[in-house]
Coordinates of C-alpha atoms in Angstrom, one line a residue:
M46 CA 5.7 -9.7 44.5
A47 CA 6.0 -8.2 48.0
D48 CA 9.8 -7.8 47.7
Q49 CA 9.3 -6.1 44.4
Q50 CA 6.8 -3.7 45.9
E51 CA 9.1 -2.9 48.8
E52 CA 12.1 -2.3 46.4
E53 CA 9.9 0.1 44.4
D54 CA 8.9 1.9 47.6
L55 CA 12.5 2.3 48.5
R56 CA 13.6 3.6 45.1
M57 CA 10.7 6.1 45.2
A58 CA 11.8 7.4 48.6
L59 CA 15.4 7.8 47.4
R60 CA 14.3 9.7 44.3
M61 CA 12.1 12.0 46.4
S62 CA 14.9 12.7 48.8
M63 CA 16.8 14.3 46.0
Q64 CA 14.0 16.7 45.0
N65 CA 13.6 20.2 46.5
S66 CA 9.8 20.1 47.0
P67 CA 9.0 16.5 47.8
P68 CA 5.6 15.0 48.0
E69 CA 4.7 12.9 51.0
P70 CA 6.8 9.8 50.9
K71 CA 5.2 6.4 50.6
R72 CA 6.8 3.7 52.7
S73 CA 6.2 1.1 55.4
K74 CA 6.6 2.4 58.9
P75 CA 9.9 1.2 60.4
R76 CA 9.7 -1.2 63.4
D77 CA 11.0 -0.2 66.8
T78 CA 14.4 -1.9 67.1
A79 CA 13.9 -2.3 70.9
I80 CA 11.3 -5.0 70.4
L81 CA 13.1 -7.0 67.8
P82 CA 13.7 -10.6 68.8
A83 CA 17.2 -11.6 69.8
T84 CA 17.7 -13.6 66.6
T85 CA 16.4 -12.6 63.1
T86 CA 16.2 -14.4 59.9
P87 CA 18.1 -13.1 56.8
E88 CA 14.7 -12.1 55.3
E89 CA 13.9 -10.1 58.4
S90 CA 17.3 -8.4 58.3
R91 CA 16.8 -7.3 54.7
Q92 CA 13.4 -6.0 55.6
L93 CA 14.8 -4.0 58.5
Q94 CA 17.6 -2.6 56.3
R95 CA 15.1 -1.4 53.7
E96 CA 13.0 0.3 56.3
L97 CA 16.0 2.1 58.0
M98 CA 17.2 3.3 54.6
A99 CA 13.7 4.6 53.8
A100 CA 13.5 6.4 57.2
A101 CA 16.9 8.0 56.5
A102 CA 15.7 9.2 53.1
E103 CA 12.6 10.7 54.7
K104 CA 14.7 12.6 57.2
R105 CA 16.8 14.1 54.4
M106 CA 13.7 15.1 52.6
L107 CA 12.2 16.9 55.6
A108 CA 15.4 18.7 56.3
A109 CA 15.7 19.8 52.7
A110 CA 12.1 21.1 52.8
K111 CA 12.8 23.2 55.9
S112 CA 16.0 24.7 54.6
A113 CA 14.8 25.4 51.0
P114 CA 14.1 29.2 50.5
P115 CA 10.7 30.0 49.2
S116 CA 10.5 30.8 45.5
S117 CA 7.8 31.8 43.1
S118 CA 9.4 30.1 40.2
Q119 CA 9.7 26.3 39.6
S120 CA 13.2 24.7 39.6
K121 CA 14.5 23.2 36.4
N122 CA 14.0 19.7 37.7
E123 CA 10.4 20.5 38.6
R124 CA 9.7 21.9 35.1
S125 CA 11.3 18.9 33.5
G126 CA 9.3 16.6 35.7
D127 CA 6.1 18.4 34.9
F128 CA 6.8 18.2 31.2
E129 CA 7.6 14.5 31.4
M130 CA 4.4 13.9 33.3
K131 CA 2.3 15.8 30.7
E132 CA 4.0 13.8 27.9
A133 CA 3.3 10.6 29.7
E134 CA -0.4 11.5 30.3
K135 CA -0.7 12.5 26.6
K136 CA 0.8 9.2 25.4
A137 CA -1.5 7.3 27.8
K138 CA -4.5 8.9 26.2
E139 CA -3.3 8.1 22.7
V140 CA -2.2 4.5 23.0
N141 CA -3.2 1.4 24.9
L142 CA 0.0 -0.6 24.9
G143 CA 0.2 -4.3 24.6
N144 CA -3.4 -5.4 24.9
E145 CA -4.3 -9.0 24.4
L146 CA -7.1 -9.9 22.1
S147 CA -10.1 -11.4 23.8
D148 CA -10.8 -15.1 23.1
K149 CA -13.8 -14.0 20.9
E150 CA -11.7 -11.6 18.9
A151 CA -8.9 -14.1 18.4
H152 CA -11.3 -16.7 17.1
Q153 CA -13.1 -14.2 14.9
L154 CA -9.8 -13.0 13.4
F155 CA -8.3 -16.4 12.8
A156 CA -11.5 -17.7 11.1
M157 CA -11.8 -14.5 9.0
V158 CA -8.3 -14.9 7.7
F159 CA -7.8 -18.6 7.4
G160 CA -11.2 -20.2 7.8
T161 CA -11.8 -23.5 9.6
G162 CA -10.0 -26.1 7.5
V163 CA -6.7 -24.3 6.7
S164 CA -3.7 -26.5 5.9
K165 CA -0.4 -26.3 7.7
D166 CA 1.3 -25.4 4.4
I167 CA -0.8 -22.2 4.1
L168 CA -0.2 -21.3 7.7
A169 CA 3.6 -21.9 7.1
Q170 CA 3.5 -19.6 4.1
W171 CA 2.0 -16.8 6.0
S172 CA 4.2 -17.3 9.0
N173 CA 7.5 -17.2 7.1
Q174 CA 7.4 -14.0 5.1
G175 CA 9.1 -10.9 6.3
I176 CA 8.9 -7.4 4.9
R177 CA 12.5 -6.9 3.8
F178 CA 14.2 -5.1 0.9
S179 CA 16.0 -7.0 -1.7
P180 CA 19.8 -7.4 -1.1
D181 CA 20.4 -7.4 -4.9
P182 CA 21.7 -3.9 -6.0
E183 CA 19.6 -3.8 -9.1
T184 CA 16.3 -4.4 -7.2
S185 CA 17.3 -2.9 -3.8
M186 CA 14.3 -0.6 -3.8
G187 CA 11.9 -3.6 -3.8
L188 CA 10.6 -6.0 -1.2
V189 CA 11.7 -9.5 -1.7
Q190 CA 9.2 -12.4 -1.6
H191 CA 10.0 -16.0 -0.7
E192 CA 6.6 -17.4 0.0
G193 CA 3.7 -17.6 -2.5
G194 CA 0.7 -16.6 -0.4
P195 CA 1.4 -13.1 1.0
C196 CA 2.3 -11.5 -2.4
G197 CA -0.9 -9.4 -2.2
V198 CA 0.3 -7.8 1.0
L199 CA 3.9 -7.3 -0.1
A200 CA 3.0 -5.9 -3.6
T201 CA 0.6 -3.3 -2.1
I202 CA 3.1 -2.2 0.5
Q203 CA 5.7 -2.0 -2.3
A204 CA 3.4 0.3 -4.3
F205 CA 3.1 2.8 -1.4
V206 CA 6.9 2.5 -0.8
L207 CA 7.5 3.5 -4.4
K208 CA 5.2 6.4 -4.0
H209 CA 7.2 7.8 -1.2
L210 CA 10.6 7.0 -2.7
L211 CA 9.9 8.3 -6.1
F212 CA 7.6 11.3 -5.6
F213 CA 8.2 12.4 -2.0
P214 CA 12.0 11.9 -1.4
D215 CA 12.3 15.3 0.3
E216 CA 9.8 14.3 2.9
L217 CA 11.4 11.1 4.0
G218 CA 13.1 12.9 6.8
K219 CA 9.9 14.1 8.4
V220 CA 8.3 12.0 11.1
V221 CA 4.6 12.2 10.2
A222 CA 3.6 10.1 7.2
N223 CA 1.6 11.8 4.4
M224 CA -2.1 11.1 4.8
P225 CA -4.2 10.8 1.7
Q226 CA -6.2 14.0 2.4
N227 CA -2.9 15.9 2.3
L228 CA -2.0 14.7 -1.1
N229 CA -4.8 16.1 -3.2
S230 CA -3.1 19.3 -4.2
R231 CA -1.1 18.8 -7.5
R232 CA 2.3 20.3 -8.0
S233 CA 3.6 21.4 -11.4
K234 CA 4.4 18.6 -13.8
S235 CA 8.1 19.4 -13.7
Q236 CA 8.1 18.1 -10.1
Y237 CA 6.4 14.9 -11.1
V238 CA 9.3 13.2 -12.9
A239 CA 11.2 10.9 -10.6
S240 CA 14.8 9.7 -10.9
N241 CA 15.5 6.3 -12.4
N242 CA 18.6 5.8 -10.2
F243 CA 16.9 3.2 -8.0
S244 CA 20.2 2.0 -6.5
A245 CA 20.9 5.5 -5.1
F246 CA 18.3 5.1 -2.3
T247 CA 20.0 4.8 1.0
E248 CA 19.0 2.1 3.6
D249 CA 17.7 4.9 5.8
A250 CA 15.6 6.4 3.1
K251 CA 14.1 3.0 2.2
A252 CA 13.4 2.2 5.9
R253 CA 11.6 5.5 6.4
A254 CA 9.6 5.1 3.2
L255 CA 8.6 1.7 4.5
V256 CA 7.5 3.0 7.9
K257 CA 5.7 6.0 6.3
S258 CA 3.9 3.6 3.9
M259 CA 2.8 1.2 6.7
S260 CA 1.6 4.1 8.8
E261 CA -0.3 5.6 5.9
M262 CA -2.0 2.3 5.0
L263 CA -3.0 1.5 8.5
F264 CA -4.6 4.9 9.0
L265 CA -6.3 4.5 5.7
C266 CA -7.8 1.3 6.9
G267 CA -8.8 3.1 10.1
N268 CA -10.7 5.8 8.2
N269 CA -7.8 8.2 8.9
K270 CA -8.8 8.2 12.6
R271 CA -6.9 5.3 14.1
A272 CA -4.3 2.7 13.5
V273 CA -3.7 -0.6 15.2
I274 CA -0.2 -2.1 15.3
A275 CA 0.0 -5.9 16.0
T276 CA 3.2 -7.2 17.4
L277 CA 4.3 -10.4 19.3
S278 CA 4.5 -10.5 23.1
V279 CA 7.6 -12.8 22.9
I280 CA 9.7 -10.1 21.3
S281 CA 8.0 -6.7 21.3
N282 CA 9.6 -5.8 24.6
G283 CA 12.9 -7.7 24.2
I284 CA 14.2 -5.5 21.3
E285 CA 13.7 -2.2 23.1
G286 CA 17.1 -0.6 23.6
S287 CA 19.0 -3.2 21.6
E288 CA 20.7 -2.2 18.4
G289 CA 21.9 -3.5 15.1
S290 CA 22.3 -7.2 14.5
S291 CA 21.5 -8.0 18.1
K292 CA 17.9 -7.3 17.4
D293 CA 17.8 -9.9 14.7
V294 CA 19.5 -12.4 17.0
I295 CA 16.9 -11.7 19.8
I296 CA 14.0 -12.0 17.4
A297 CA 15.3 -15.2 15.7
Q298 CA 15.8 -16.8 19.1
A299 CA 12.3 -15.7 20.3
L300 CA 10.6 -17.1 17.1
E301 CA 12.5 -20.4 17.2
G302 CA 9.8 -23.1 17.3
L303 CA 6.9 -20.6 17.3
S304 CA 4.0 -21.6 15.1
I305 CA 0.5 -20.3 14.8
E306 CA -1.9 -23.1 13.9
S307 CA -5.1 -22.0 15.8
A308 CA -6.9 -19.0 17.2
S309 CA -5.5 -20.0 20.7
D310 CA -2.0 -19.8 19.4
L311 CA -2.7 -16.4 17.9
Q312 CA -4.2 -15.1 21.2
K313 CA -1.2 -16.3 23.2
V314 CA 1.4 -14.4 21.3
L315 CA -0.4 -11.4 19.7
R316 CA -0.3 -8.0 21.3
V317 CA -2.0 -4.9 19.8
D318 CA -1.4 -1.2 20.3
R319 CA -4.0 1.4 19.3
Y320 CA -3.1 4.8 18.1
T321 CA -4.9 8.0 17.2
S322 CA -1.8 10.1 16.6
P323 CA 0.1 9.5 13.3
T324 CA 3.3 10.7 15.0
S325 CA 3.0 8.2 17.8
A326 CA 2.1 5.4 15.3
F327 CA 5.1 6.3 13.1
K328 CA 7.5 6.1 16.1
R329 CA 6.1 2.8 17.2
L330 CA 6.4 1.3 13.8
E331 CA 9.9 2.6 13.5
A332 CA 10.8 0.9 16.7
M333 CA 9.1 -2.3 15.8
I334 CA 10.4 -2.5 12.2
P335 CA 12.7 -5.5 13.1
I336 CA 9.6 -7.5 14.0
F337 CA 8.0 -6.7 10.7
Q338 CA 11.2 -7.7 9.0
S339 CA 11.0 -11.1 10.8
R340 CA 9.4 -14.1 9.3
M341 CA 6.0 -13.1 10.9
G342 CA 6.0 -9.6 9.3
A343 CA 3.5 -10.0 6.5
L344 CA 1.0 -11.7 8.7
L345 CA 1.4 -9.1 11.4
F346 CA 0.8 -6.3 9.0
L347 CA -2.3 -8.0 7.6
I348 CA -3.7 -8.4 11.1
S349 CA -2.8 -4.8 11.8
A350 CA -4.8 -3.6 8.8
L351 CA -7.8 -5.8 9.7
L352 CA -7.9 -4.6 13.3
S353 CA -7.4 -1.0 12.1
R354 CA -10.5 -1.3 9.9
G355 CA -12.3 -3.2 12.6
L356 CA -13.3 -6.9 12.3
D357 CA -17.0 -6.1 12.1
C358 CA -16.5 -3.4 9.5
V359 CA -14.4 -5.8 7.4
Q360 CA -17.2 -8.4 7.4
A361 CA -19.7 -5.7 6.4
D362 CA -17.5 -4.6 3.5
R363 CA -17.5 -8.1 2.0
D364 CA -20.2 -9.6 -0.3
D365 CA -19.6 -13.1 1.1
P366 CA -18.2 -12.9 4.7
S367 CA -18.4 -16.7 5.1
Q368 CA -15.3 -17.3 3.0
P369 CA -11.8 -16.8 4.4
L370 CA -9.7 -13.9 3.2
V371 CA -6.8 -16.2 2.4
T372 CA -8.0 -18.3 -0.5
A373 CA -7.8 -22.1 -0.7
P374 CA -6.1 -24.2 -1.9
F375 CA -2.9 -22.2 -2.5
G376 CA -3.2 -19.6 0.3
H377 CA -3.2 -16.5 -1.9
A378 CA -4.3 -13.1 -0.7
S379 CA -7.9 -12.4 -1.9
Q380 CA -8.9 -9.3 -3.8
E381 CA -10.6 -8.2 -0.5
I382 CA -7.2 -8.0 1.2
V383 CA -5.6 -6.1 -1.7
N384 CA -8.6 -3.6 -1.8
L385 CA -8.4 -3.1 1.9
L386 CA -4.8 -2.1 1.7
L387 CA -5.4 0.1 -1.4
C388 CA -8.6 1.9 -0.4
G389 CA -9.2 1.1 3.2
Q390 CA -12.2 -1.1 2.6
A391 CA -12.3 -4.9 2.2
V392 CA -14.7 -4.8 -0.8
P393 CA -14.4 -7.8 -3.2
N394 CA -14.8 -6.1 -6.5
V395 CA -12.7 -3.7 -8.7
F396 CA -15.4 -1.7 -10.5
D397 CA -16.4 1.8 -9.4
G398 CA -19.1 2.2 -6.8
R399 CA -21.6 -0.6 -6.3
M400 CA -23.7 -2.7 -8.7
D401 CA -27.4 -3.0 -8.0
L402 CA -28.7 -6.5 -8.5
G403 CA -32.3 -5.7 -7.7
G404 CA -34.3 -6.7 -4.7
G405 CA -32.1 -4.7 -2.4
M406 CA -29.0 -6.7 -3.2
F407 CA -25.7 -5.0 -4.2
L408 CA -22.2 -5.9 -5.1
K409 CA -19.6 -3.6 -3.6
G410 CA -16.8 -2.0 -5.5
I411 CA -14.3 0.9 -5.1
S412 CA -16.1 4.0 -3.9
T413 CA -13.2 6.5 -3.8
S414 CA -10.1 7.6 -5.6
V415 CA -6.9 5.9 -4.5
E416 CA -3.2 6.8 -4.1
V417 CA -2.0 3.8 -6.1
G418 CA -4.1 1.7 -8.4
F419 CA -4.7 -1.8 -9.7
L420 CA -4.7 -3.6 -13.1
T421 CA -5.4 -7.2 -13.7
L422 CA -4.9 -9.8 -16.4
L423 CA -8.4 -11.0 -15.7
E424 CA -9.9 -7.9 -17.3
S425 CA -8.1 -8.7 -20.6
L426 CA -9.7 -12.1 -20.4
N427 CA -13.2 -10.5 -19.8
F428 CA -13.6 -11.9 -16.3
C429 CA -14.0 -8.4 -14.7
K430 CA -13.9 -4.7 -15.4
V431 CA -11.6 -2.5 -13.4
G432 CA -13.1 1.0 -12.8
Q433 CA -11.5 4.4 -13.3
N434 CA -10.8 4.8 -9.6
L435 CA -8.3 2.0 -9.7
K436 CA -7.1 2.5 -13.3
C437 CA -6.4 6.2 -12.8
P438 CA -4.8 6.6 -9.3
R439 CA -3.3 9.8 -8.0
W440 CA 0.2 8.4 -8.7
P441 CA 1.3 6.3 -11.7
I442 CA 1.7 3.1 -9.7
W443 CA -0.4 0.0 -10.0
V444 CA -0.5 -3.4 -8.3
V445 CA -0.9 -5.9 -11.1
G446 CA -2.9 -9.1 -10.5
S447 CA -2.7 -12.4 -12.4
E448 CA -4.5 -15.6 -11.7
S449 CA -2.0 -16.5 -8.9
H450 CA 0.4 -13.6 -8.2
Y451 CA 0.6 -9.8 -7.5
T452 CA 3.4 -7.6 -8.9
V453 CA 3.9 -3.8 -9.3
L454 CA 3.9 -1.6 -12.4
F455 CA 5.0 2.1 -12.2
A456 CA 6.1 5.1 -14.2
L457 CA 8.5 7.9 -13.2
D458 CA 6.5 10.6 -15.0
T459 CA 2.9 11.4 -14.0
A460 CA 2.2 12.7 -17.5
V461 CA 1.6 9.1 -18.6
Q462 CA -1.9 9.6 -17.1
D463 CA -2.6 12.8 -18.9
E464 CA -5.2 12.5 -21.7
N465 CA -3.8 13.2 -25.1
E466 CA -5.7 14.9 -28.0
L467 CA -7.2 11.7 -29.2
E468 CA -8.4 10.6 -25.7
E469 CA -9.8 14.1 -24.9
R470 CA -11.7 14.2 -28.2
E471 CA -13.0 10.7 -27.8
S472 CA -14.2 11.5 -24.3
Q473 CA -16.0 14.6 -25.6
I474 CA -17.7 12.8 -28.5
R475 CA -18.6 9.7 -26.4
K476 CA -20.1 11.9 -23.6
A477 CA -22.3 13.6 -26.2
F478 CA -23.3 10.3 -27.7
D479 CA -24.1 8.7 -24.3
A480 CA -26.3 11.7 -23.3
Q481 CA -28.6 10.8 -26.3
D482 CA -28.5 7.1 -25.8
Q483 CA -31.9 6.0 -24.5
S484 CA -31.3 2.3 -25.2
G485 CA -30.3 1.4 -21.7
G486 CA -26.7 1.1 -22.5
G487 CA -27.1 -0.6 -25.9
G488 CA -24.8 1.9 -27.6
F489 CA -27.2 3.2 -30.3
I490 CA -29.3 6.4 -30.8
S491 CA -32.0 7.7 -33.1
V492 CA -31.3 9.8 -36.2
E493 CA -32.7 12.9 -34.6
A494 CA -30.4 12.4 -31.5
F495 CA -27.5 11.8 -33.9
H496 CA -27.9 15.2 -35.5
Q497 CA -27.9 16.7 -32.1
V498 CA -24.6 15.0 -31.3
L499 CA -23.0 16.3 -34.6
R500 CA -24.1 19.9 -33.7
E501 CA -22.7 19.6 -30.1
T502 CA -19.3 18.2 -31.2
S503 CA -18.9 20.3 -34.4
I504 CA -18.6 17.3 -36.6
R505 CA -19.3 17.9 -40.3
L506 CA -19.9 14.6 -42.1
P507 CA -19.9 14.4 -45.9
S508 CA -23.4 13.6 -47.2
E509 CA -22.5 10.1 -48.3
K510 CA -21.2 9.2 -44.9
L511 CA -24.2 10.7 -43.2
D512 CA -26.6 8.9 -45.4
S513 CA -24.8 5.6 -44.8
L514 CA -25.0 5.9 -41.1
C515 CA -28.6 7.0 -41.0
N516 CA -29.9 4.3 -43.5
S517 CA -31.1 1.9 -40.8
G518 CA -32.9 4.5 -38.7
F519 CA -30.5 4.3 -35.8
I520 CA -26.8 4.9 -35.3
V521 CA -24.5 2.5 -33.5
W522 CA -21.5 3.9 -31.6
S523 CA -18.9 1.4 -33.0
E524 CA -19.8 2.3 -36.6
F525 CA -19.9 6.1 -35.8
W526 CA -16.5 5.9 -34.2
Q527 CA -14.9 4.2 -37.2
V528 CA -16.2 7.0 -39.4
I529 CA -14.8 9.6 -36.9
L530 CA -11.3 7.9 -37.1
D531 CA -11.4 8.2 -40.9
L532 CA -12.7 11.8 -40.9
D533 CA -10.1 14.6 -41.3
N534 CA -9.6 16.6 -38.1
N535 CA -10.5 19.9 -39.9
L536 CA -14.0 18.4 -40.2
G537 CA -14.2 17.4 -36.6
G538 CA -12.8 14.0 -37.0
L539 CA -9.6 12.3 -35.8
K540 CA -7.6 11.7 -39.0
D541 CA -4.3 13.5 -38.9
S542 CA -2.0 13.7 -41.9
T543 CA 1.0 13.8 -39.6
G544 CA 0.0 10.6 -37.9
Q545 CA 0.9 12.1 -34.5
M546 CA -2.6 12.8 -33.1
G547 CA -3.1 10.6 -30.1
R548 CA 0.3 9.0 -30.3
K549 CA 2.0 8.3 -27.0
I550 CA 5.4 6.9 -26.2
F551 CA 6.5 6.4 -22.6
D552 CA 8.4 4.1 -20.2
L553 CA 7.0 1.9 -17.5
Y554 CA 8.8 -0.3 -15.0
H555 CA 7.7 -3.7 -13.7
F556 CA 8.8 -5.2 -10.4
N557 CA 8.2 -8.8 -9.5
G558 CA 9.3 -9.3 -5.9
I559 CA 9.3 -13.1 -5.9
A560 CA 12.9 -14.4 -5.8
K561 CA 13.3 -16.6 -8.9
S562 CA 16.0 -17.5 -11.3
D563 CA 17.3 -14.7 -13.5
L564 CA 18.3 -16.2 -16.9
N565 CA 20.6 -13.2 -17.6
G566 CA 22.6 -13.7 -14.4
S567 CA 24.5 -16.5 -12.8
Q568 CA 26.9 -17.1 -10.0
A569 CA 29.9 -19.4 -9.7
T570 CA 29.7 -22.4 -7.3
A571 CA 31.7 -25.5 -6.7
E572 CA 29.4 -27.3 -9.0
G573 CA 29.6 -24.6 -11.7
E574 CA 27.4 -21.7 -12.6
T575 CA 23.9 -21.5 -11.2
P576 CA 21.2 -18.9 -12.0
V577 CA 20.9 -16.0 -9.5
Q578 CA 17.8 -16.1 -7.3
R579 CA 16.5 -12.5 -7.1
P580 CA 13.5 -10.3 -7.8
R581 CA 13.0 -9.0 -11.3
L582 CA 12.9 -5.4 -12.5
T583 CA 12.0 -4.8 -16.2
K584 CA 11.9 -1.5 -18.1
L585 CA 9.3 -1.4 -20.9
R586 CA 8.9 1.1 -23.7
V587 CA 5.2 1.6 -24.3
S588 CA 3.9 2.9 -27.6
V589 CA 0.2 3.9 -28.1
P590 CA -0.5 4.3 -31.8
P591 CA -2.6 7.3 -32.9
R592 CA -5.5 5.6 -34.7
W593 CA -4.9 2.0 -35.7
T594 CA -7.2 -0.7 -34.5
P595 CA -5.4 -3.2 -32.1
E596 CA -5.6 -5.9 -34.7
D597 CA -4.0 -3.8 -37.5
F598 CA -1.3 -2.4 -35.3
M599 CA -0.4 -5.8 -33.7
A600 CA 0.0 -7.2 -37.3
D601 CA 2.0 -4.1 -38.3
A602 CA -0.5 -3.4 -41.1
A603 CA 0.5 0.1 -41.7
V604 CA -0.7 0.7 -45.3
A605 CA -3.5 -0.9 -47.3
P606 CA -2.2 -2.6 -50.5
G607 CA -4.2 -0.2 -52.7
N608 CA -2.5 2.8 -51.2
A609 CA 1.0 1.5 -51.3
G610 CA 2.1 4.2 -53.8
S611 CA 0.5 7.1 -51.8
E612 CA 3.2 9.4 -50.4
S613 CA 0.9 10.6 -47.6
S614 CA -0.1 7.1 -46.6
Q615 CA 3.5 6.0 -46.5
K616 CA 4.3 9.0 -44.3
D617 CA 1.5 8.1 -41.9
A618 CA 2.8 4.5 -41.8
E619 CA 6.3 5.6 -40.9
V620 CA 5.2 7.8 -38.0
A621 CA 2.5 5.5 -36.7
K622 CA 4.5 2.3 -37.0
P623 CA 6.3 1.0 -33.8
E624 CA 10.0 1.8 -33.5
Q625 CA 10.7 -1.9 -33.4
P626 CA 8.6 -5.1 -33.7
H627 CA 6.3 -5.5 -30.7
Q628 CA 6.9 -8.1 -28.0
H629 CA 4.1 -9.9 -26.2
A630 CA 3.7 -11.1 -22.6
P631 CA 0.7 -11.3 -20.4
L632 CA 1.8 -8.0 -18.8
A633 CA 1.3 -6.3 -22.1
D634 CA -2.4 -7.4 -22.0
C635 CA -2.7 -5.8 -18.6
I636 CA -1.2 -2.6 -19.9
R637 CA -3.7 -2.5 -22.7
T638 CA -6.6 -2.5 -20.3
R639 CA -5.2 0.9 -19.2
W640 CA -3.9 2.2 -22.5
P641 CA -5.9 0.6 -25.4
R642 CA -3.9 -0.2 -28.5
A643 CA -0.6 0.0 -26.6
V644 CA 2.3 -2.3 -27.6
C645 CA 5.4 -2.9 -25.5
N646 CA 9.1 -3.6 -26.0
W647 CA 11.8 -4.5 -23.5
I648 CA 15.3 -5.8 -23.4
G649 CA 16.2 -9.2 -22.0
D650 CA 13.8 -11.6 -20.4
P651 CA 10.1 -10.9 -20.8
P652 CA 8.4 -9.4 -17.7
S653 CA 6.7 -12.1 -15.6
I654 CA 3.5 -11.6 -13.6
V655 CA 3.5 -15.1 -12.1

């Protein structure tokens, strides 16, 4: 340590000797050569040489100071030095580089993520998943997954990456990532249709979209005030200055044999940087992207998000903080992890707001609008209800959850979220009905309230329909709505002779990042042809019928037998009927939770959400 300090003093003195206005040099005072012993050791000789060189440097500095003419303006070197000093001071205020977690923080973090009885298999899953784009040309815009557990992290990052690639391609060259508060303004619809040429995205564009997404998500977790970036001490400094494939080699060598099986292991290797400037965070993430591409990438990003939110805040977000965020026995990402990355809060539920259970107890849901949304198969099975915040995000991109996996659904045209005539009219009538509903959510109103609804919505019911609805003394919403569907639109109803009212046809794309066999593709090997292992991208044509019930439409029941000879009924049937027989897959059930009555068609293998 002493030698290093002396070498630093010497280098400082030499640098100062080259400046025009040097500060007072810092060095050890040289010894008087007259009192040196007759014999000196090699170490003493090196020490003497350093001191003589430093003294010579000091003399040059003093001579330069005496001969330099006075000037009121700074030299170029001085101005440059001042600028660099200010930049260094600014960065020092913004970032605390390479901090270790305290023993308490490390144990709290490990227990929060994995719990106390985590298996080695789950730890291996989360320690062997990088954040990398697929090498397959057809799915090159997607992140490829090899391990089962971290899919919730990868799918959510994927959703944000698609947002930047599809809807902000012109901004990928900018350094600062779009923050959510800057994305509220809406452009004209013509600017909202993205290209479907996914293979045209360059590697640089994809890399910048990834960095922007990660930065945006971490600041979202940090309440748009801070971001914490977690890296590994064994490689975070070693890749600085290296380029290309050498970085991958350095990282692979550094990670060889590395395993995280306890909080102590985590504390030894984890280093965290804290940022308040999006620009600085972006540059740091850009420099550290090889680490996030390594096998530790998904885990490091999850840790970064948790620390950005703050461990105490994460626990306060949850309904049951005693359970680990990575669920047993298969090590899947919990809904709390997905919600944290989607909305910045680790709440466990997907409904809007919070649910009052009485006695001061609440269940926490999604309290704000989001950039990208969420749909789940569990809603179609009546296990939960996804709120409008997640169903109707700012951009037509959704993370899709099944019982064991997360994938991504997206559209290229934001108009898919616009309400059509039928939806707008239904919303109007339903709002008027609910305003009169005093049953506590029972879905029925009094006859007097019903007449008020008819006046507000300009509905003119035939006397026989009106008497039939009012016979029991109260009106049920489901019965009223069936009457409205059969009532001609010129009377305020929704029956349309063209069959077009409320009809929607649009395209969706589904991406499943897990590498699995593609039945449509194969590759030649010495043993013969084997299926290609790659992610899956499926294009779906979605048709939303105008007024059929889901059961009728799914059965292709276009015309009642008694009306088979009716020309207008046949015309309605031709327009409202699907272009081709519907196809079914669990993903279609997820889509119907967002667009009721929708049916789907696709070419090739059915889309998989597992």
